[in-house]
């Protein structure tokens, strides 16, 4: 069940503030494991992928006269095994968004609609050509995130609220240009740093896993549990939690909260200790935060840009963004976990003064201290350390950063030249 999206047991925001822009980062929905692990104890194939199998594929067609045109071809995708045998209808591929994941991301989309459209009226209630410029939909170029985004969009705009024939853009990037995740493909230096930090984490935290060997090695063909083992500790935890998210039974020892806590602590350090390094922050999620910060400036300075953006991402994206801003809770993000980045202005700033001197003062103020930014994770407002000082947040509400303070924090993790800094010959990990 997805976490709530709207703030719980409190007003959305002080009455003195109006929401004018929001970006939501959502981890994809529940999926199958990305590799076969623990297959003697957890089913190797999951028959949980029925809804995403029938397609009307867009194809090129030629008329009898040879004129090129567009047609649709109905297809049904099925799994073929290594031995050539067909899987049952609905059998999932590795790492595939399941029907459970489709339902949960649909529900998150519905919750986003309930808050931002039904309650606050941030964007129009109906998806039409006129509303498209106010919306931004983007995903990493992976089937499970693209399909999660499509489910989020369906929850945001159910069929009765979509104009006939409307086709909103779903944006993806080439792998080398991707900023919606820590991009080790496009940034070789990041891959080097990541390996260094993973090696250091294995040395430091493998001893904490020794006490699990007696319990878990029985299920791992006698192998010990290690960050850099075979299978790796993070793979074990991922497989177990994916199974639990679908109600698939796992051996009781893997369901033990104390065992999972020990595994989670070790693998969280493996994957995210790199964010203690300023260089790592800059070349991993710094470009994404810089892009979002730029969109906030565009809205404040020019009144342009989308009012609502939804991006389908990954666990490493959410944890990385939180770590860059010093609010990561050292817990692995759940399926459909979400971050909301929200821009506010005082309600009294809806109109500018008439005199030229007052207008200049108002404009300067409206671009910095009179606009506020809030970050919410799993519906809970976060208090950023960068905004703790007096004058850097709304008085009495430390979770509302001034735009200026938020952008100073982002500037610290923004690369000067990402391409140059990503060269393997880059500097130390600081």
Tab-separated table of C-alpha atoms in Angstrom:
chain	number	residue	atom	x	y	z
A	1	UNK	CA	0.000	0.000	0.000
A	2	UNK	CA	1.564	3.337	-0.986
A	3	UNK	CA	2.349	5.905	1.685
A	4	UNK	CA	-0.081	8.844	1.876
A	5	UNK	CA	0.756	11.773	-0.376
A	6	UNK	CA	-0.947	14.702	1.351
A	7	UNK	CA	0.379	15.836	4.755
A	8	UNK	CA	-1.367	13.917	7.517
A	9	UNK	CA	-3.127	15.441	10.536
A	10	UNK	CA	-2.152	19.010	9.649
A	11	UNK	CA	-3.085	21.693	7.111
A	12	UNK	CA	-1.300	21.476	3.780
A	13	UNK	CA	0.365	24.854	4.287
A	14	UNK	CA	-0.145	28.081	6.265
A	15	UNK	CA	-3.014	30.170	4.963
A	16	UNK	CA	-0.534	32.917	4.110
A	17	UNK	CA	1.058	30.817	1.337
A	18	UNK	CA	-0.141	29.747	-2.100
A	19	UNK	CA	1.324	26.748	-3.950
A	20	UNK	CA	2.435	27.756	-7.452
A	21	UNK	CA	4.583	24.811	-8.616
A	22	UNK	CA	5.346	21.224	-7.634
A	23	UNK	CA	7.600	18.419	-8.829
A	24	UNK	CA	7.072	14.851	-7.667
A	25	UNK	CA	9.723	12.130	-7.873
A	26	UNK	CA	8.228	8.652	-7.515
A	27	UNK	CA	10.064	5.356	-7.260
A	28	UNK	CA	8.558	2.830	-9.651
A	29	UNK	CA	5.970	0.387	-8.380
A	30	UNK	CA	6.468	-3.145	-7.130
A	31	UNK	CA	8.507	-5.304	-9.497
A	32	UNK	CA	10.004	-8.740	-9.712
A	33	UNK	CA	13.631	-9.238	-8.578
A	34	UNK	CA	16.221	-8.117	-11.112
A	35	UNK	CA	18.065	-11.455	-10.870
A	36	UNK	CA	17.250	-15.025	-9.940
A	37	UNK	CA	18.189	-15.517	-6.282
A	38	UNK	CA	17.049	-17.871	-3.524
A	39	UNK	CA	15.148	-19.859	-6.144
A	40	UNK	CA	15.071	-22.990	-3.961
A	41	UNK	CA	12.983	-21.065	-1.464
A	42	UNK	CA	11.264	-18.296	-3.450
A	43	UNK	CA	9.592	-18.994	-6.824
A	44	UNK	CA	11.795	-18.250	-9.821
A	45	UNK	CA	8.872	-17.139	-11.997
A	46	UNK	CA	6.061	-14.905	-10.784
A	47	UNK	CA	2.724	-15.040	-12.601
A	48	UNK	CA	1.826	-11.454	-11.727
A	49	UNK	CA	2.132	-9.589	-15.032
A	50	UNK	CA	-1.226	-9.938	-16.793
A	51	UNK	CA	-2.255	-6.306	-17.291
A	52	UNK	CA	0.740	-5.148	-19.313
A	53	UNK	CA	0.810	-7.903	-21.905
A	54	UNK	CA	-1.699	-6.859	-24.598
A	55	UNK	CA	-0.503	-4.032	-26.861
A	56	UNK	CA	-1.699	-2.084	-29.864
A	57	UNK	CA	1.709	-1.469	-31.384
A	58	UNK	CA	2.205	1.499	-33.725
A	59	UNK	CA	3.621	0.167	-36.992
A	60	UNK	CA	4.491	1.528	-40.417
A	61	UNK	CA	2.260	0.264	-43.255
A	62	UNK	CA	2.228	0.660	-47.035
A	63	UNK	CA	-0.899	1.020	-49.128
A	64	UNK	CA	-1.298	-1.040	-52.336
A	65	UNK	CA	-0.002	2.034	-54.159
A	66	UNK	CA	3.110	2.060	-51.975
A	67	UNK	CA	2.108	5.094	-49.940
A	68	UNK	CA	3.528	5.038	-46.417
A	69	UNK	CA	1.091	5.263	-43.536
A	70	UNK	CA	0.562	4.361	-39.896
A	71	UNK	CA	-1.282	1.330	-38.598
A	72	UNK	CA	-1.711	-0.555	-35.343
A	73	UNK	CA	-0.790	-4.172	-34.719
A	74	UNK	CA	-2.340	-6.009	-31.809
A	75	UNK	CA	0.207	-8.189	-30.022
A	76	UNK	CA	0.418	-10.218	-26.829
A	77	UNK	CA	3.821	-10.526	-25.195
A	78	UNK	CA	4.820	-13.779	-23.507
A	79	UNK	CA	7.860	-15.102	-21.735
A	80	UNK	CA	10.004	-17.663	-23.550
A	81	UNK	CA	12.413	-19.662	-21.382
A	82	UNK	CA	15.998	-20.639	-22.084
A	83	UNK	CA	14.885	-24.103	-23.155
A	84	UNK	CA	12.449	-22.616	-25.691
A	85	UNK	CA	9.322	-23.467	-23.714
A	86	UNK	CA	6.645	-20.822	-23.335
A	87	UNK	CA	5.790	-19.452	-19.939
A	88	UNK	CA	2.205	-19.150	-18.831
A	89	UNK	CA	0.281	-16.055	-19.820
A	90	UNK	CA	1.131	-13.418	-17.233
A	91	UNK	CA	4.555	-14.789	-16.290
A	92	UNK	CA	6.897	-11.895	-15.491
A	93	UNK	CA	10.327	-10.999	-16.751
A	94	UNK	CA	13.109	-10.107	-14.333
A	95	UNK	CA	12.755	-6.567	-12.996
A	96	UNK	CA	9.296	-6.130	-14.503
A	97	UNK	CA	6.564	-3.947	-13.080
A	98	UNK	CA	3.872	-6.322	-11.823
A	99	UNK	CA	0.115	-5.913	-11.627
A	100	UNK	CA	0.615	-5.014	-7.952
A	101	UNK	CA	3.025	-2.276	-9.005
A	102	UNK	CA	0.592	-0.988	-11.592
A	103	UNK	CA	-2.142	-0.741	-8.983
A	104	UNK	CA	0.065	1.036	-6.436
A	105	UNK	CA	1.402	3.628	-8.889
A	106	UNK	CA	-2.161	4.211	-10.113
A	107	UNK	CA	-3.124	4.878	-6.503
A	108	UNK	CA	-0.253	7.347	-6.053
A	109	UNK	CA	-1.437	9.179	-9.173
A	110	UNK	CA	-4.941	9.355	-7.722
A	111	UNK	CA	-3.572	10.773	-4.462
A	112	UNK	CA	-1.573	13.405	-6.350
A	113	UNK	CA	-4.756	14.389	-8.187
A	114	UNK	CA	-6.744	14.557	-4.950
A	115	UNK	CA	-4.274	17.040	-3.467
A	116	UNK	CA	-2.945	19.154	-6.314
A	117	UNK	CA	-6.025	19.210	-8.560
A	118	UNK	CA	-9.157	18.532	-6.517
A	119	UNK	CA	-8.071	20.316	-3.321
A	120	UNK	CA	-5.649	23.012	-4.483
A	121	UNK	CA	-6.479	23.557	-8.169
A	122	UNK	CA	-2.811	23.812	-9.117
A	123	UNK	CA	-3.471	22.559	-12.664
A	124	UNK	CA	-6.666	22.076	-14.678
A	125	UNK	CA	-8.972	19.211	-13.839
A	126	UNK	CA	-9.081	17.964	-17.445
A	127	UNK	CA	-6.129	16.927	-19.580
A	128	UNK	CA	-6.438	18.866	-22.841
A	129	UNK	CA	-4.246	20.670	-25.345
A	130	UNK	CA	-4.566	23.876	-23.320
A	131	UNK	CA	-3.415	22.195	-20.088
A	132	UNK	CA	-0.404	20.352	-21.562
A	133	UNK	CA	2.043	23.294	-21.171
A	134	UNK	CA	1.365	23.246	-17.427
A	135	UNK	CA	2.414	19.598	-17.083
A	136	UNK	CA	5.723	17.731	-17.270
A	137	UNK	CA	6.014	13.940	-17.392
A	138	UNK	CA	9.407	12.257	-17.452
A	139	UNK	CA	10.874	8.822	-16.784
A	140	UNK	CA	14.145	7.003	-16.999
A	141	UNK	CA	14.250	4.866	-20.123
A	142	UNK	CA	13.409	1.580	-18.398
A	143	UNK	CA	10.171	-0.350	-18.909
A	144	UNK	CA	9.272	-0.439	-15.206
A	145	UNK	CA	9.609	3.329	-14.784
A	146	UNK	CA	7.928	4.229	-18.082
A	147	UNK	CA	5.005	1.939	-17.228
A	148	UNK	CA	4.886	3.322	-13.674
A	149	UNK	CA	4.683	6.840	-15.093
A	150	UNK	CA	1.839	5.822	-17.387
A	151	UNK	CA	-0.050	4.470	-14.363
A	152	UNK	CA	0.668	7.659	-12.415
A	153	UNK	CA	-0.690	9.697	-15.322
A	154	UNK	CA	-3.800	7.515	-15.460
A	155	UNK	CA	-4.429	8.150	-11.768
A	156	UNK	CA	-3.820	11.867	-12.238
A	157	UNK	CA	-6.156	12.072	-15.232
A	158	UNK	CA	-8.646	9.164	-15.355
A	159	UNK	CA	-10.468	8.625	-18.655
A	160	UNK	CA	-13.420	10.963	-17.873
A	161	UNK	CA	-10.875	13.768	-17.418
A	162	UNK	CA	-8.946	13.275	-20.656
A	163	UNK	CA	-9.940	15.055	-23.846
A	164	UNK	CA	-10.648	12.778	-26.790
A	165	UNK	CA	-7.463	11.844	-28.620
A	166	UNK	CA	-5.117	13.691	-26.253
A	167	UNK	CA	-1.545	12.331	-26.236
A	168	UNK	CA	0.702	13.992	-23.635
A	169	UNK	CA	4.456	13.724	-24.080
A	170	UNK	CA	6.312	11.198	-21.927
A	171	UNK	CA	9.912	12.358	-21.878
A	172	UNK	CA	12.937	10.066	-21.710
A	173	UNK	CA	16.628	10.679	-22.288
A	174	UNK	CA	19.476	8.760	-23.811
A	175	UNK	CA	21.390	6.825	-21.186
A	176	UNK	CA	24.474	9.026	-21.493
A	177	UNK	CA	22.362	12.137	-20.772
A	178	UNK	CA	20.226	10.769	-17.945
A	179	UNK	CA	20.019	12.808	-14.734
A	180	UNK	CA	17.061	11.065	-13.074
A	181	UNK	CA	19.453	8.605	-11.454
A	182	UNK	CA	23.155	8.475	-10.531
A	183	UNK	CA	24.514	7.995	-14.048
A	184	UNK	CA	27.574	5.752	-14.007
A	185	UNK	CA	27.142	5.148	-17.748
A	186	UNK	CA	27.526	8.798	-18.647
A	187	UNK	CA	29.897	9.627	-15.794
A	188	UNK	CA	32.865	7.271	-15.555
A	189	UNK	CA	34.305	9.125	-12.576
A	190	UNK	CA	31.113	8.401	-10.643
A	191	UNK	CA	31.533	4.688	-11.370
A	192	UNK	CA	35.086	4.816	-9.993
A	193	UNK	CA	33.973	6.588	-6.826
A	194	UNK	CA	31.026	4.255	-6.388
A	195	UNK	CA	33.318	1.225	-6.515
A	196	UNK	CA	35.695	2.826	-4.002
A	197	UNK	CA	32.936	3.555	-1.507
A	198	UNK	CA	31.385	0.086	-1.977
A	199	UNK	CA	34.769	-1.523	-1.299
A	200	UNK	CA	35.221	0.579	1.827
A	201	UNK	CA	31.712	-0.289	3.011
A	202	UNK	CA	32.398	-4.004	2.536
A	203	UNK	CA	35.536	-3.754	4.642
A	204	UNK	CA	33.756	-1.822	7.385
A	205	UNK	CA	30.356	-3.526	7.481
A	206	UNK	CA	30.970	-7.139	6.417
A	207	UNK	CA	31.896	-7.949	10.049
A	208	UNK	CA	28.390	-6.857	11.097
A	209	UNK	CA	26.972	-9.579	8.833
A	210	UNK	CA	29.019	-12.429	10.323
A	211	UNK	CA	26.366	-13.152	12.939
A	212	UNK	CA	23.830	-13.828	10.187
A	213	UNK	CA	25.893	-16.599	8.575
A	214	UNK	CA	24.621	-19.371	10.803
A	215	UNK	CA	21.009	-18.459	10.068
A	216	UNK	CA	21.190	-17.516	6.388
A	217	UNK	CA	23.960	-19.655	4.871
A	218	UNK	CA	21.653	-22.668	4.960
A	219	UNK	CA	19.612	-20.929	2.269
A	220	UNK	CA	22.641	-19.728	0.280
A	221	UNK	CA	24.260	-23.069	-0.520
A	222	UNK	CA	26.594	-22.593	2.407
A	223	UNK	CA	27.860	-19.177	1.256
A	224	UNK	CA	28.326	-16.401	3.846
A	225	UNK	CA	26.311	-13.193	3.713
A	226	UNK	CA	28.508	-10.307	2.577
A	227	UNK	CA	28.200	-6.924	0.897
A	228	UNK	CA	30.492	-8.214	-1.857
A	229	UNK	CA	29.416	-11.877	-1.632
A	230	UNK	CA	27.640	-14.152	-4.083
A	231	UNK	CA	24.801	-13.440	-3.947
A	232	UNK	CA	25.432	-9.912	-2.717
A	233	UNK	CA	23.709	-8.800	0.472
A	234	UNK	CA	21.761	-6.114	-1.375
A	235	UNK	CA	20.476	-8.716	-3.839
A	236	UNK	CA	19.273	-10.922	-1.003
A	237	UNK	CA	17.439	-8.049	0.659
A	238	UNK	CA	15.949	-6.870	-2.646
A	239	UNK	CA	14.629	-10.335	-3.515
A	240	UNK	CA	13.122	-10.844	-0.071
A	241	UNK	CA	11.418	-7.468	0.019
A	242	UNK	CA	10.120	-7.817	-3.532
A	243	UNK	CA	8.573	-11.160	-2.561
A	244	UNK	CA	7.046	-9.728	0.610
A	245	UNK	CA	5.574	-6.806	-1.321
A	246	UNK	CA	3.629	-9.355	-3.397
A	247	UNK	CA	2.588	-11.599	-0.529
A	248	UNK	CA	4.962	-14.371	-1.633
A	249	UNK	CA	6.130	-16.389	1.393
A	250	UNK	CA	9.824	-16.237	2.291
A	251	UNK	CA	11.722	-18.402	4.801
A	252	UNK	CA	10.924	-17.113	8.275
A	253	UNK	CA	14.527	-16.166	9.011
A	254	UNK	CA	14.505	-13.685	6.115
A	255	UNK	CA	11.249	-12.196	7.386
A	256	UNK	CA	12.803	-11.543	10.816
A	257	UNK	CA	12.849	-7.725	11.268
A	258	UNK	CA	16.187	-7.894	13.083
A	259	UNK	CA	17.773	-9.790	10.178
A	260	UNK	CA	16.391	-7.314	7.645
A	261	UNK	CA	17.539	-4.367	9.735
A	262	UNK	CA	21.099	-5.728	9.818
A	263	UNK	CA	21.091	-6.336	6.064
A	264	UNK	CA	19.528	-2.963	5.303
A	265	UNK	CA	22.069	-1.057	7.385
A	266	UNK	CA	24.988	-2.702	5.610
A	267	UNK	CA	23.686	-2.286	2.060
A	268	UNK	CA	22.507	1.281	2.699
A	269	UNK	CA	26.065	2.176	3.634
A	270	UNK	CA	27.315	0.318	0.547
A	271	UNK	CA	25.106	2.293	-1.815
A	272	UNK	CA	24.906	5.705	-0.175
A	273	UNK	CA	28.070	6.376	1.830
A	274	UNK	CA	29.378	8.064	-1.293
A	275	UNK	CA	27.178	11.055	-0.505
A	276	UNK	CA	29.539	12.006	2.301
A	277	UNK	CA	31.789	13.215	-0.545
A	278	UNK	CA	31.097	16.662	-2.071
A	279	UNK	CA	32.452	15.401	-5.393
A	280	UNK	CA	30.133	12.389	-5.359
A	281	UNK	CA	27.142	14.641	-4.689
A	282	UNK	CA	28.025	16.978	-7.543
A	283	UNK	CA	28.364	14.328	-10.228
A	284	UNK	CA	25.551	12.030	-9.100
A	285	UNK	CA	22.293	13.871	-8.315
A	286	UNK	CA	23.665	17.403	-8.464
A	287	UNK	CA	22.578	17.863	-12.107
A	288	UNK	CA	18.996	16.845	-11.280
A	289	UNK	CA	18.756	19.220	-8.329
A	290	UNK	CA	20.275	22.010	-10.402
A	291	UNK	CA	17.678	21.428	-13.121
A	292	UNK	CA	14.815	21.521	-10.628
A	293	UNK	CA	16.229	24.664	-9.034
A	294	UNK	CA	16.368	26.271	-12.471
A	295	UNK	CA	12.714	25.492	-13.054
A	296	UNK	CA	11.800	27.149	-9.755
A	297	UNK	CA	13.686	30.268	-10.857
A	298	UNK	CA	11.933	30.260	-14.219
A	299	UNK	CA	8.546	30.161	-12.514
A	300	UNK	CA	9.437	32.948	-10.083
A	301	UNK	CA	11.246	35.192	-12.553
A	302	UNK	CA	9.151	34.705	-15.676
A	303	UNK	CA	5.991	32.894	-14.610
A	304	UNK	CA	6.878	30.203	-17.137
A	305	UNK	CA	7.354	26.468	-17.061
A	306	UNK	CA	5.206	23.573	-15.878
A	307	UNK	CA	3.153	23.958	-12.739
A	308	UNK	CA	3.219	20.208	-12.043
A	309	UNK	CA	5.938	17.738	-12.952
A	310	UNK	CA	5.862	14.013	-12.276
A	311	UNK	CA	8.987	11.914	-12.725
A	312	UNK	CA	9.234	8.131	-12.428
A	313	UNK	CA	12.551	7.234	-10.875
A	314	UNK	CA	14.401	4.729	-8.704
A	315	UNK	CA	15.300	4.053	-5.095
A	316	UNK	CA	18.818	5.353	-5.694
A	317	UNK	CA	17.358	8.629	-6.992
A	318	UNK	CA	15.244	9.328	-3.932
A	319	UNK	CA	17.930	8.365	-1.435
A	320	UNK	CA	20.518	10.371	-3.359
A	321	UNK	CA	18.416	13.533	-3.494
A	322	UNK	CA	17.745	13.315	0.240
A	323	UNK	CA	21.417	12.662	0.976
A	324	UNK	CA	22.522	15.637	-1.132
A	325	UNK	CA	20.329	17.837	1.052
A	326	UNK	CA	21.391	16.138	4.326
A	327	UNK	CA	17.975	14.678	5.177
A	328	UNK	CA	18.418	11.002	4.239
A	329	UNK	CA	17.095	8.744	7.025
A	330	UNK	CA	19.368	5.793	6.134
A	331	UNK	CA	16.376	3.627	5.255
A	332	UNK	CA	15.977	2.034	1.835
A	333	UNK	CA	13.137	3.741	-0.098
A	334	UNK	CA	10.042	1.574	-0.547
A	335	UNK	CA	8.346	0.856	-3.847
A	336	UNK	CA	6.314	3.960	-4.861
A	337	UNK	CA	8.150	6.102	-2.291
A	338	UNK	CA	7.910	9.753	-3.303
A	339	UNK	CA	9.483	13.162	-2.847
A	340	UNK	CA	7.478	16.341	-3.451
A	341	UNK	CA	9.335	19.598	-4.122
A	342	UNK	CA	6.895	22.488	-3.734
A	343	UNK	CA	7.212	26.210	-4.483
A	344	UNK	CA	5.065	28.741	-2.618
A	345	UNK	CA	4.501	32.468	-2.647
A	346	UNK	CA	2.696	34.592	-0.072
A	347	UNK	CA	-0.954	34.967	-0.949
A	348	UNK	CA	-0.563	38.762	-0.749
A	349	UNK	CA	2.036	38.656	-3.552
A	350	UNK	CA	-0.556	37.814	-6.175
A	351	UNK	CA	-0.536	41.405	-7.398
A	352	UNK	CA	2.409	43.770	-7.905
A	353	UNK	CA	2.401	47.412	-6.679
A	354	UNK	CA	1.862	50.160	-9.226
A	355	UNK	CA	4.703	52.635	-8.558
A	356	UNK	CA	8.058	51.997	-10.232
A	357	UNK	CA	10.118	52.189	-7.018
A	358	UNK	CA	7.793	49.862	-5.179
A	359	UNK	CA	7.730	47.549	-8.200
A	360	UNK	CA	11.545	47.223	-8.189
A	361	UNK	CA	11.573	46.422	-4.470
A	362	UNK	CA	8.685	43.986	-4.832
A	363	UNK	CA	10.328	42.169	-7.762
A	364	UNK	CA	13.611	41.661	-5.911
A	365	UNK	CA	11.837	40.444	-2.824
A	366	UNK	CA	9.516	38.164	-4.802
A	367	UNK	CA	12.472	36.354	-6.315
A	368	UNK	CA	14.087	35.410	-3.019
A	369	UNK	CA	12.747	35.693	0.503
A	370	UNK	CA	9.059	35.964	-0.409
A	371	UNK	CA	9.086	32.621	-2.172
A	372	UNK	CA	9.438	29.424	-0.214
A	373	UNK	CA	10.382	25.860	-1.029
A	374	UNK	CA	9.313	22.763	0.868
A	375	UNK	CA	10.508	19.189	0.480
A	376	UNK	CA	8.214	16.341	1.541
A	377	UNK	CA	9.159	12.669	1.684
A	378	UNK	CA	6.394	10.097	2.017
A	379	UNK	CA	4.059	13.031	2.794
A	380	UNK	CA	6.185	14.229	5.754
A	381	UNK	CA	7.689	17.737	5.537
A	382	UNK	CA	11.480	17.778	5.913
A	383	UNK	CA	13.471	20.448	7.702
A	384	UNK	CA	16.630	21.076	5.685
A	385	UNK	CA	19.771	21.931	7.680
A	386	UNK	CA	20.652	24.486	5.005
A	387	UNK	CA	17.551	26.482	5.951
A	388	UNK	CA	17.884	26.332	9.745
A	389	UNK	CA	19.219	29.835	10.315
A	390	UNK	CA	16.932	32.753	11.081
A	391	UNK	CA	15.983	34.452	7.845
A	392	UNK	CA	16.431	31.279	5.812
A	393	UNK	CA	12.927	29.936	6.452
A	394	UNK	CA	9.392	31.127	7.061
A	395	UNK	CA	9.221	32.295	10.700
A	396	UNK	CA	7.639	29.578	12.814
A	397	UNK	CA	7.793	27.061	9.948
A	398	UNK	CA	11.364	25.751	9.531
A	399	UNK	CA	10.296	23.301	6.819
A	400	UNK	CA	9.554	26.226	4.467
A	401	UNK	CA	12.966	27.293	3.125
A	402	UNK	CA	13.367	30.634	1.477
A	403	UNK	CA	13.984	30.098	-2.207
A	404	UNK	CA	17.345	31.815	-1.801
A	405	UNK	CA	18.483	29.456	0.986
A	406	UNK	CA	17.308	26.391	-0.909
A	407	UNK	CA	19.127	27.448	-4.033
A	408	UNK	CA	22.325	28.102	-2.072
A	409	UNK	CA	22.143	24.502	-0.860
A	410	UNK	CA	21.621	23.247	-4.402
A	411	UNK	CA	24.487	25.383	-5.696
A	412	UNK	CA	26.848	23.535	-3.343
A	413	UNK	CA	26.072	20.230	-5.102
A	414	UNK	CA	25.898	21.630	-8.637
A	415	UNK	CA	28.803	20.601	-10.891
A	416	UNK	CA	30.661	23.407	-12.624
A	417	UNK	CA	31.075	21.250	-15.736
A	418	UNK	CA	29.553	17.782	-15.392
A	419	UNK	CA	31.230	16.408	-18.505
A	420	UNK	CA	34.650	17.572	-17.400
A	421	UNK	CA	34.207	16.467	-13.782
A	422	UNK	CA	33.090	13.034	-14.958
A	423	UNK	CA	36.395	12.243	-16.584
A	424	UNK	CA	38.119	9.315	-14.872
A	425	UNK	CA	41.156	11.487	-14.284
A	426	UNK	CA	39.059	13.753	-12.048
A	427	UNK	CA	40.067	14.863	-8.590
A	428	UNK	CA	39.981	13.041	-5.291
A	429	UNK	CA	36.835	11.926	-3.529
A	430	UNK	CA	37.398	14.611	-0.873
